[in-house]
Coordinates of C-alpha atoms and ligand atoms in Angstrom, one line a residue:
V118 CA 20.6 16.8 32.1
I119 CA 17.5 19.0 32.7
A120 CA 19.4 21.7 34.6
D121 CA 22.1 21.9 31.8
L122 CA 19.5 22.1 29.1
Q123 CA 17.5 24.7 31.0
R124 CA 20.7 26.8 31.3
L125 CA 21.2 26.5 27.5
V126 CA 17.7 27.4 26.3
G127 CA 15.7 28.7 29.3
S128 CA 13.8 26.6 31.8
E129 CA 10.4 27.3 30.2
H130 CA 11.6 25.7 26.9
V131 CA 12.6 22.3 28.4
V132 CA 10.0 19.6 29.1
A133 CA 11.4 16.8 31.2
D134 CA 10.1 13.2 30.6
P135 CA 7.8 14.4 27.8
R136 CA 4.4 12.6 27.3
P137 CA 4.3 10.3 24.3
D138 CA 1.8 12.6 22.5
L139 CA 4.4 15.4 22.5
L140 CA 6.8 13.1 20.7
A141 CA 4.4 11.4 18.2
D142 CA 4.1 11.8 14.5
A143 CA 1.6 10.4 11.9
S144 CA 3.1 6.9 12.3
A145 CA 1.2 6.6 15.6
Y146 CA -1.4 4.6 13.6
A147 CA 1.3 1.9 13.2
G148 CA 1.9 1.8 16.9
V149 CA 5.1 3.9 17.0
S150 CA 5.3 5.7 20.4
G151 CA 8.1 7.8 21.8
V152 CA 10.2 8.2 24.9
A153 CA 12.9 10.8 25.7
A154 CA 14.7 12.4 28.6
A155 CA 13.7 15.9 27.4
L156 CA 12.0 17.9 24.7
V157 CA 13.7 21.2 24.2
S158 CA 12.7 24.2 22.0
P159 CA 15.7 26.4 21.3
G160 CA 15.0 30.1 20.4
S161 CA 17.9 30.6 18.0
P162 CA 20.3 28.7 15.8
E163 CA 23.1 29.4 18.3
E164 CA 21.0 27.7 21.0
V165 CA 20.4 24.7 18.7
A166 CA 24.2 24.5 18.3
A167 CA 24.7 24.7 22.1
V168 CA 22.3 21.8 22.7
V169 CA 23.8 19.6 19.9
S170 CA 27.3 20.3 21.2
W171 CA 26.3 19.4 24.7
C172 CA 24.7 16.1 23.5
A173 CA 27.7 15.3 21.2
E174 CA 30.2 15.7 24.0
R175 CA 28.2 13.3 26.2
G176 CA 27.1 10.8 23.5
V177 CA 23.4 11.7 24.2
P178 CA 21.1 11.0 21.2
V179 CA 19.5 14.0 19.5
V180 CA 16.2 13.7 17.7
P181 CA 15.2 16.7 15.5
R182 CA 11.5 17.5 15.4
G183 CA 9.6 19.6 13.0
G184 CA 5.8 19.7 12.7
G185 CA 5.5 16.0 13.6
T186 CA 3.6 15.0 10.5
G187 CA 6.0 12.4 9.2
F188 CA 4.6 9.0 8.3
S189 CA 7.7 6.9 9.2
G190 CA 8.5 7.7 12.8
G191 CA 11.6 9.8 12.0
C192 CA 11.0 12.3 14.8
V193 CA 9.7 9.8 17.3
S194 CA 12.5 9.3 19.9
Q195 CA 13.0 5.7 20.9
D196 CA 15.7 6.1 23.5
P197 CA 14.9 7.2 27.1
A198 CA 18.2 9.1 27.2
S199 CA 17.4 11.2 24.1
V200 CA 17.0 14.9 23.8
V201 CA 14.3 15.8 21.2
V202 CA 15.0 19.2 19.7
S203 CA 12.0 21.0 18.3
V204 CA 12.6 23.9 15.9
A205 CA 9.0 25.3 16.4
R206 CA 10.3 28.5 17.9
L207 CA 12.6 29.2 14.9
D208 CA 9.7 30.6 12.8
A209 CA 10.9 33.9 11.5
V210 CA 10.6 34.9 7.9
R211 CA 14.0 36.6 7.6
S212 CA 13.3 38.0 4.2
L213 CA 11.0 37.8 1.2
D214 CA 12.6 39.1 -2.0
V215 CA 9.6 39.2 -4.3
L216 CA 11.4 40.4 -7.5
Q217 CA 14.1 37.8 -7.0
W218 CA 11.4 35.0 -6.4
R219 CA 13.1 34.0 -3.1
A220 CA 12.4 33.7 0.6
H221 CA 14.8 33.2 3.5
V222 CA 12.9 31.5 6.3
E223 CA 13.7 29.7 9.5
A224 CA 13.1 26.0 9.8
G225 CA 9.9 26.2 11.9
V226 CA 8.0 28.2 9.3
T227 CA 5.1 26.0 8.2
T228 CA 4.8 24.9 4.6
A229 CA 1.3 26.5 4.3
R230 CA 2.6 29.8 5.7
L231 CA 5.4 30.0 3.1
A232 CA 2.9 29.1 0.4
R233 CA 0.4 31.8 1.6
L234 CA 3.2 34.4 1.8
A235 CA 4.2 33.6 -1.8
R236 CA 0.6 33.7 -3.0
E237 CA -0.1 37.0 -1.4
N238 CA 2.8 38.4 -3.3
G239 CA 2.0 37.0 -6.7
L240 CA 4.4 34.1 -6.3
R241 CA 4.1 30.4 -5.7
F242 CA 5.9 27.8 -3.5
P243 CA 4.9 24.7 -5.5
V244 CA 5.9 22.0 -3.0
D245 CA 2.5 20.9 -1.6
P246 CA 2.7 17.9 0.8
G247 CA -0.7 17.0 2.3
A248 CA -0.2 18.2 5.9
A249 CA 1.0 21.7 4.9
E250 CA -0.6 23.6 7.8
Q251 CA 1.4 21.6 10.3
S252 CA 4.6 20.5 8.5
H253 CA 7.6 22.8 8.7
I254 CA 10.0 23.9 5.9
G255 CA 12.8 22.3 7.9
G256 CA 10.8 19.0 8.0
N257 CA 10.1 19.3 4.3
I258 CA 13.8 19.6 3.6
A259 CA 14.7 16.8 6.0
T260 CA 12.3 14.5 4.2
N261 CA 12.7 16.0 0.8
A262 CA 8.9 16.1 0.7
G263 CA 6.9 16.0 -2.5
G264 CA 3.2 16.6 -3.4
P265 CA 1.0 16.7 -6.5
H266 CA 2.5 19.8 -8.0
C267 CA 6.0 18.4 -7.7
F268 CA 5.4 16.5 -11.0
K269 CA 6.2 19.6 -13.0
H270 CA 8.2 21.5 -10.5
G271 CA 10.3 18.9 -8.6
V272 CA 10.4 17.9 -5.0
T273 CA 11.7 20.1 -2.1
R274 CA 15.4 19.7 -3.1
A275 CA 14.7 21.6 -6.4
W276 CA 13.5 24.6 -4.3
V277 CA 16.4 24.9 -1.8
L278 CA 19.0 27.5 -2.7
G279 CA 20.9 27.3 0.6
V280 CA 20.7 25.8 4.1
E281 CA 21.8 26.9 7.5
A282 CA 22.2 23.9 9.8
V283 CA 23.9 22.6 13.0
L284 CA 25.9 19.5 12.1
G285 CA 26.3 16.5 14.4
N286 CA 29.4 18.0 16.0
G287 CA 27.5 21.1 17.0
E288 CA 29.0 23.3 14.3
L289 CA 26.6 25.9 12.9
V290 CA 27.3 26.1 9.1
T291 CA 25.7 27.8 6.1
V292 CA 25.9 26.2 2.6
G293 CA 24.5 28.0 -0.4
G294 CA 22.5 31.1 0.0
P295 CA 20.7 33.7 -2.1
T296 CA 22.8 32.9 -5.2
R297 CA 20.8 30.9 -7.8
K298 CA 23.8 29.0 -9.1
D299 CA 26.8 27.8 -6.9
V300 CA 29.0 24.8 -7.7
A301 CA 32.0 25.9 -5.6
G302 CA 31.8 23.0 -3.1
Y303 CA 30.0 19.7 -2.7
D304 CA 26.2 20.0 -2.7
L305 CA 26.0 19.8 1.1
A306 CA 22.6 21.6 1.0
G307 CA 21.3 18.8 -1.3
L308 CA 22.8 16.2 1.0
L309 CA 20.7 17.6 3.9
C310 CA 17.6 17.2 1.7
G311 CA 16.1 13.8 2.7
S312 CA 18.6 13.3 5.5
E313 CA 15.8 12.8 8.1
G314 CA 17.7 14.5 10.9
T315 CA 20.7 12.1 10.7
L316 CA 23.3 14.7 9.6
G317 CA 22.3 17.8 11.5
I318 CA 19.5 20.1 12.4
I319 CA 18.3 22.5 9.7
T320 CA 17.7 26.0 11.3
A321 CA 16.9 28.1 8.2
A322 CA 16.9 27.9 4.4
W323 CA 16.8 30.1 1.3
M324 CA 13.9 28.8 -0.8
R325 CA 13.2 29.5 -4.5
L326 CA 9.7 30.7 -5.5
L327 CA 8.0 31.0 -8.8
P328 CA 5.7 33.6 -10.3
A329 CA 2.1 32.3 -9.7
P330 CA 0.9 30.4 -12.8
P331 CA -1.8 32.2 -14.9
V332 CA -4.4 29.4 -14.7
E333 CA -5.2 26.2 -12.9
L334 CA -7.2 24.0 -15.2
P335 CA -7.8 20.5 -13.9
L336 CA -9.2 17.6 -16.0
A337 CA -10.6 14.3 -14.6
A338 CA -10.3 11.4 -17.0
V339 CA -12.2 8.1 -16.4
L340 CA -10.7 4.9 -17.8
P341 CA -11.8 1.2 -17.6
D342 CA -8.7 -0.1 -15.8
A343 CA -5.1 0.4 -14.8
R344 CA -3.8 -0.8 -18.2
A345 CA -5.9 1.7 -20.0
G346 CA -4.8 4.3 -17.4
Q347 CA -1.1 3.6 -18.2
E348 CA -1.8 4.1 -21.9
A349 CA -3.6 7.4 -21.2
L350 CA -0.6 8.5 -19.0
D351 CA 1.7 7.8 -21.9
A352 CA -0.6 9.8 -24.1
V353 CA -0.4 12.8 -21.8
L354 CA 3.4 12.6 -21.4
G355 CA 3.7 12.5 -25.2
C356 CA 1.3 15.3 -26.1
G357 CA 3.8 18.1 -25.9
V358 CA 2.3 19.9 -22.9
V359 CA 3.9 19.7 -19.4
P360 CA 1.1 19.5 -16.9
A361 CA 1.5 20.8 -13.4
V362 CA 0.0 17.6 -11.9
I363 CA -0.7 14.0 -13.0
E364 CA -2.5 12.1 -10.2
F365 CA -4.3 8.8 -10.3
L366 CA -6.8 6.7 -8.3
D367 CA -7.4 3.0 -8.9
A368 CA -10.8 1.4 -8.7
G369 CA -10.8 0.8 -4.9
S370 CA -9.8 4.4 -4.2
V371 CA -12.5 5.8 -6.6
R372 CA -15.1 3.5 -4.9
A373 CA -14.2 5.0 -1.5
S374 CA -14.2 8.6 -2.5
A375 CA -16.4 9.2 -5.6
A376 CA -19.5 10.2 -3.7
S377 CA -17.9 13.5 -2.6
F378 CA -16.2 14.3 -6.0
P379 CA -17.1 17.9 -7.0
G380 CA -20.2 18.0 -9.2
G381 CA -20.7 14.3 -8.8
G382 CA -18.9 13.6 -12.0
L383 CA -17.1 10.4 -11.0
P384 CA -18.8 7.1 -11.5
A385 CA -18.2 5.0 -8.4
D386 CA -17.5 2.0 -10.6
A387 CA -14.7 3.7 -12.6
G388 CA -11.8 1.4 -13.1
F389 CA -9.1 4.1 -13.0
V390 CA -9.0 7.9 -12.9
L391 CA -6.3 10.3 -13.9
I392 CA -6.4 13.9 -12.6
V393 CA -4.3 16.2 -14.8
E394 CA -3.9 19.9 -14.1
V395 CA -2.6 22.3 -16.7
D396 CA -1.3 25.7 -15.5
T397 CA -0.3 27.3 -18.8
S398 CA -3.3 28.0 -21.0
E399 CA -6.7 26.9 -22.0
A400 CA -5.3 25.8 -25.4
D401 CA -2.8 23.5 -23.5
A402 CA -5.7 22.1 -21.4
E403 CA -7.6 21.3 -24.5
E404 CA -4.5 19.6 -26.0
V405 CA -4.2 17.3 -23.0
A406 CA -8.0 16.7 -23.0
G407 CA -7.8 15.6 -26.6
A408 CA -4.9 13.3 -25.9
L409 CA -6.9 11.7 -23.1
R410 CA -10.0 11.3 -25.2
E411 CA -8.0 9.7 -28.0
A412 CA -6.6 7.2 -25.4
G413 CA -10.3 6.2 -24.6
A414 CA -10.9 8.4 -21.5
T415 CA -14.1 10.2 -20.6
V416 CA -13.0 13.7 -19.6
S417 CA -14.6 16.3 -17.4
R418 CA -13.5 19.7 -16.1
P419 CA -14.0 20.1 -12.3
D420 CA -13.5 23.3 -10.4
A421 CA -9.9 23.5 -9.2
R422 CA -10.5 24.5 -5.6
A423 CA -13.3 22.0 -5.1
L424 CA -11.1 19.3 -6.7
W425 CA -8.2 19.9 -4.4
R426 CA -10.4 20.0 -1.4
W427 CA -11.8 16.6 -2.4
R428 CA -8.3 15.2 -3.2
D429 CA -7.1 16.2 0.3
G430 CA -9.9 13.9 1.7
V431 CA -9.1 10.8 -0.4
S432 CA -6.9 9.3 2.2
I433 CA -9.6 9.8 4.9
A434 CA -12.3 8.4 2.7
V435 CA -10.2 5.3 2.0
A436 CA -9.5 4.8 5.8
S437 CA -13.2 5.1 6.6
V438 CA -14.1 2.0 4.6
H439 CA -13.0 -0.3 7.4
G440 CA -11.9 2.2 10.0
G441 CA -8.2 2.0 9.3
K442 CA -5.5 1.4 6.8
L443 CA -1.8 0.9 6.3
S444 CA -0.6 3.2 3.5
E445 CA 2.8 3.1 1.9
D446 CA 4.6 5.4 -0.5
I447 CA 6.6 3.2 -3.0
A448 CA 7.7 4.7 -6.3
V449 CA 8.4 2.8 -9.6
P450 CA 9.5 3.9 -13.0
V451 CA 6.5 5.7 -14.6
E452 CA 6.0 2.9 -17.2
R453 CA 5.5 0.3 -14.4
L454 CA 2.7 2.2 -12.7
A455 CA -0.1 -0.3 -13.8
D456 CA 2.1 -3.2 -12.7
A457 CA 2.5 -1.7 -9.3
V458 CA -1.3 -0.9 -9.0
E459 CA -2.2 -4.5 -10.0
G460 CA 0.6 -5.9 -7.8
T461 CA -0.7 -4.0 -4.8
R462 CA -4.2 -5.5 -5.2
E463 CA -2.8 -9.0 -5.7
I464 CA -0.6 -8.7 -2.5
G465 CA -3.8 -7.6 -0.6
E466 CA -5.7 -10.6 -1.9
R467 CA -2.8 -13.0 -0.9
H468 CA -3.0 -11.6 2.7
G469 CA -6.8 -11.5 2.9
L470 CA -7.0 -7.7 2.8
E471 CA -8.8 -5.3 0.6
A472 CA -6.1 -3.1 -1.2
C473 CA -6.1 0.0 -3.3
S474 CA -3.8 2.7 -4.4
W475 CA -3.7 6.3 -5.5
G476 CA -1.0 8.9 -5.8
H477 CA 1.3 10.8 -8.0
A478 CA 1.0 9.0 -11.4
G479 CA 3.4 11.3 -13.2
D480 CA 6.1 10.5 -10.6
G481 CA 5.3 6.8 -10.5
N482 CA 4.6 7.3 -6.8
L483 CA 1.9 5.2 -5.2
H484 CA 0.1 5.4 -1.9
S485 CA -0.4 1.6 -1.9
T486 CA -2.9 0.9 0.8
F487 CA -4.2 -2.1 2.8
L488 CA -7.6 -1.5 4.4
L489 CA -8.1 -2.9 7.9
D490 CA -10.1 -2.7 11.1
P491 CA -7.6 -1.1 13.6
A492 CA -9.1 -3.2 16.4
D493 CA -8.2 -6.4 14.6
A494 CA -4.6 -7.4 15.6
A495 CA -4.5 -10.3 13.1
Q496 CA -5.4 -7.9 10.2
R497 CA -2.8 -5.4 11.4
A498 CA -0.1 -8.2 11.4
R499 CA -1.2 -9.3 7.9
A500 CA -1.0 -5.7 6.7
D501 CA 2.6 -5.5 8.0
E502 CA 3.4 -8.7 6.0
A503 CA 1.7 -7.3 3.0
A504 CA 3.8 -4.1 3.2
R505 CA 7.0 -6.2 3.2
D506 CA 5.8 -7.9 0.0
L507 CA 5.0 -4.5 -1.4
F508 CA 8.5 -3.2 -0.8
A509 CA 9.9 -6.3 -2.5
L510 CA 7.5 -5.6 -5.5
A511 CA 8.8 -2.0 -5.7
L512 CA 12.4 -3.2 -5.9
E513 CA 11.5 -5.9 -8.4
L514 CA 9.9 -3.3 -10.6
G515 CA 13.1 -1.2 -10.5
G516 CA 11.7 1.3 -8.0
T517 CA 12.2 2.4 -4.4
V518 CA 10.7 1.6 -1.0
S519 CA 10.0 5.3 -0.4
G520 CA 9.2 8.0 -2.8
E521 CA 8.1 10.6 -0.2
H522 CA 8.2 9.6 3.5
G523 CA 11.7 8.3 3.9
L524 CA 13.0 5.3 5.8
G525 CA 12.4 6.7 9.3
L526 CA 12.1 3.9 11.8
L527 CA 9.6 1.9 9.9
K528 CA 11.7 1.0 6.8
N529 CA 15.0 0.4 8.6
G530 CA 16.9 -2.4 6.8
W531 CA 15.4 -1.9 3.4
L532 CA 18.0 0.4 1.8
S533 CA 20.6 -2.4 1.8
R534 CA 18.1 -4.4 -0.3
Q535 CA 17.7 -1.5 -2.7
W536 CA 21.3 -0.3 -2.9
S537 CA 24.6 -2.2 -3.5
P538 CA 26.9 -2.7 -0.6
G539 CA 29.3 -0.1 -2.0
A540 CA 26.6 2.6 -2.1
V541 CA 25.5 1.8 1.4
A542 CA 29.1 2.0 2.6
A543 CA 29.4 5.5 1.0
A544 CA 26.2 6.7 2.7
D545 CA 27.5 5.3 6.0
A546 CA 30.8 7.2 5.5
V547 CA 28.9 10.5 4.9
R548 CA 26.9 10.0 8.0
A549 CA 30.0 9.3 10.1
A550 CA 31.8 12.4 8.7
L551 CA 28.9 14.8 9.5
D552 CA 28.0 13.1 12.8
P553 CA 31.3 11.8 14.3
A554 CA 29.8 11.2 17.7
G555 CA 26.9 9.1 16.2
V556 CA 24.3 11.1 18.1
M557 CA 22.1 12.4 15.3
N558 CA 18.8 10.4 15.2
P559 CA 20.8 7.2 15.6
R560 CA 17.8 4.8 15.3
V561 CA 16.6 6.3 12.0
K562 CA 17.5 5.7 8.3
R563 CA 19.5 2.6 9.1
P564 CA 20.3 0.9 5.8
Ligands
LIG610 C1 -2.2 14.0 6.0 C2 -0.8 13.9 5.6 C3 -0.4 14.1 4.3 C4 0.9 14.0 3.8 N1 1.2 14.2 2.5 C5 2.5 14.2 2.1 C6 2.8 14.4 0.7 O1 1.9 14.6 -0.1 N2 4.1 14.3 0.4 C7 5.1 14.1 1.3 O2 6.2 14.1 0.9 N3 4.8 13.9 2.6 C8 3.5 13.9 3.0 N4 3.2 13.7 4.3 C9 4.3 13.4 5.3 C10 4.9 14.7 6.0 O3 4.0 15.7 6.0 C11 6.2 15.2 5.3 O4 7.2 14.1 5.4 C12 6.7 16.4 5.9 O5 7.8 16.9 5.1 C13 7.3 16.3 7.4 O6 7.6 17.5 7.9 P1 7.5 17.8 9.5 O7 7.9 19.2 9.7 O8 6.2 17.4 10.0 O9 8.6 16.8 10.0 P2 8.6 15.8 11.2 O10 7.6 14.8 11.1 O11 8.7 16.5 12.5 O12 10.0 15.0 11.0 C14 10.3 14.3 9.8 C15 11.8 13.9 9.8 O13 12.5 15.1 9.5 C16 13.4 15.3 10.6 N5 13.4 16.8 10.9 C17 12.3 17.5 11.1 N6 12.7 18.8 11.2 C18 14.0 18.9 11.0 C19 15.0 19.9 11.0 N7 14.7 21.2 11.2 N8 16.3 19.6 10.8 C20 16.7 18.3 10.6 N9 15.8 17.3 10.6 C21 14.5 17.5 10.8 C22 12.9 14.5 11.8 O14 14.0 14.1 12.6 C23 12.3 13.3 11.1 O15 13.3 12.3 10.7 C24 1.9 13.8 4.8 C25 1.6 13.6 6.1 C26 0.3 13.7 6.5 C27 0.0 13.5 8.0

């Protein structure tokens, strides 16, 4: 195996029996650990195709790997015979077309690098998942990643014009491209978005960009509880301005993170906080502020950079309360946000765990979290049970078990509770068509 792979990609780009830390992602906290026959780093799309063909011919599992920041174990190989394919060496920016608001990048370009490149040229790449310095554009497409600014602009799929990928049979294909509109065929590029490495390996993509917005005007609105927060959210959605961001923190998340809020303007005992950013004009920001005040909020205007630095640290602040946490990413219809926030707390109470949530209010997407001491096995087991109750709650509220991180390994088995048997069968048929040998990330995204 190793000799063949070395011949395909060069001996210095093959690691035999890779150490678990080379295979890990952000699900390591949940005890997910990897094993594989080899980790290979092809230097071109053609080399990726050669490796996948070799694996498909022999029935060897292929696990695509991007920046390794996923939260659901999607890139963490579980089979000792697997070949993990890292796209890290595919990191060229093939073109940046500033006047056309477009970039053609290889899959291993990091999210932050594309965002910086856009910013330096007066443009913006608005997809802003939290681990942007490490996550890859290929990984963002494979997970259909979101982030705070995806409320106004949409998640990764909205920014993909075309994809170059190696399908499960080893065929290198290109679907879409520099053209802004194209309905000639099925939306195969869209299908690869969120496919979690089960349909093929993305090697490059054409990404849409936007002219940078003229302003970034954040507002922080303090409310007494989640119900009042839901009403304030309705008021913002109904006020006629489309904010770039609508985030929330419930009481427990505020308690954990208020001390470092820029300017000290968040009372630690706030029941609920909405963070709204307007990127159009000062007049629009005032309009939103007025709607929030009318809904009973106390509104302040933090500095944008300081605010986002603080927001990036909320997850760490929450984890530091007891040393660890289990965070999920359910999403519900926006009007059920308060139900999901309260339901998360109740589930925590039932399992003897402190619970809180924060996340993307405008998308109804919660990082519902159970706090725990990682050294306490009983707490970890109770947190796993609580997570199962949480997924059931998401479905009961008409939502989804994953708004951002995908099924990966950790949520295998949940899609068949969310989708009808006919829908699951259709998804299985798509998978079989694009991966006839069944070698693409076979343990992942199982319905
Ligand atoms: C601190 C932190 C904050 C985060 N915040 C967010 C957030 O706000 N929003 C959000 O959506 N996610 C967030 N995430 C999760 C994660 O960053 C995203 O899912 C990201 O898109 C994963 O990209 P990656 O390159 O690291 O992929 P990996 O973790 O390497 O892989 C993820 C999945 O994609 C597949 N894959 C990777 N690259 C390819 C490829 N080239 N072709 C085919 N399949 C591939 C893998 O097989 C796996 O199934 C966060 C993670 C961390 C650690």
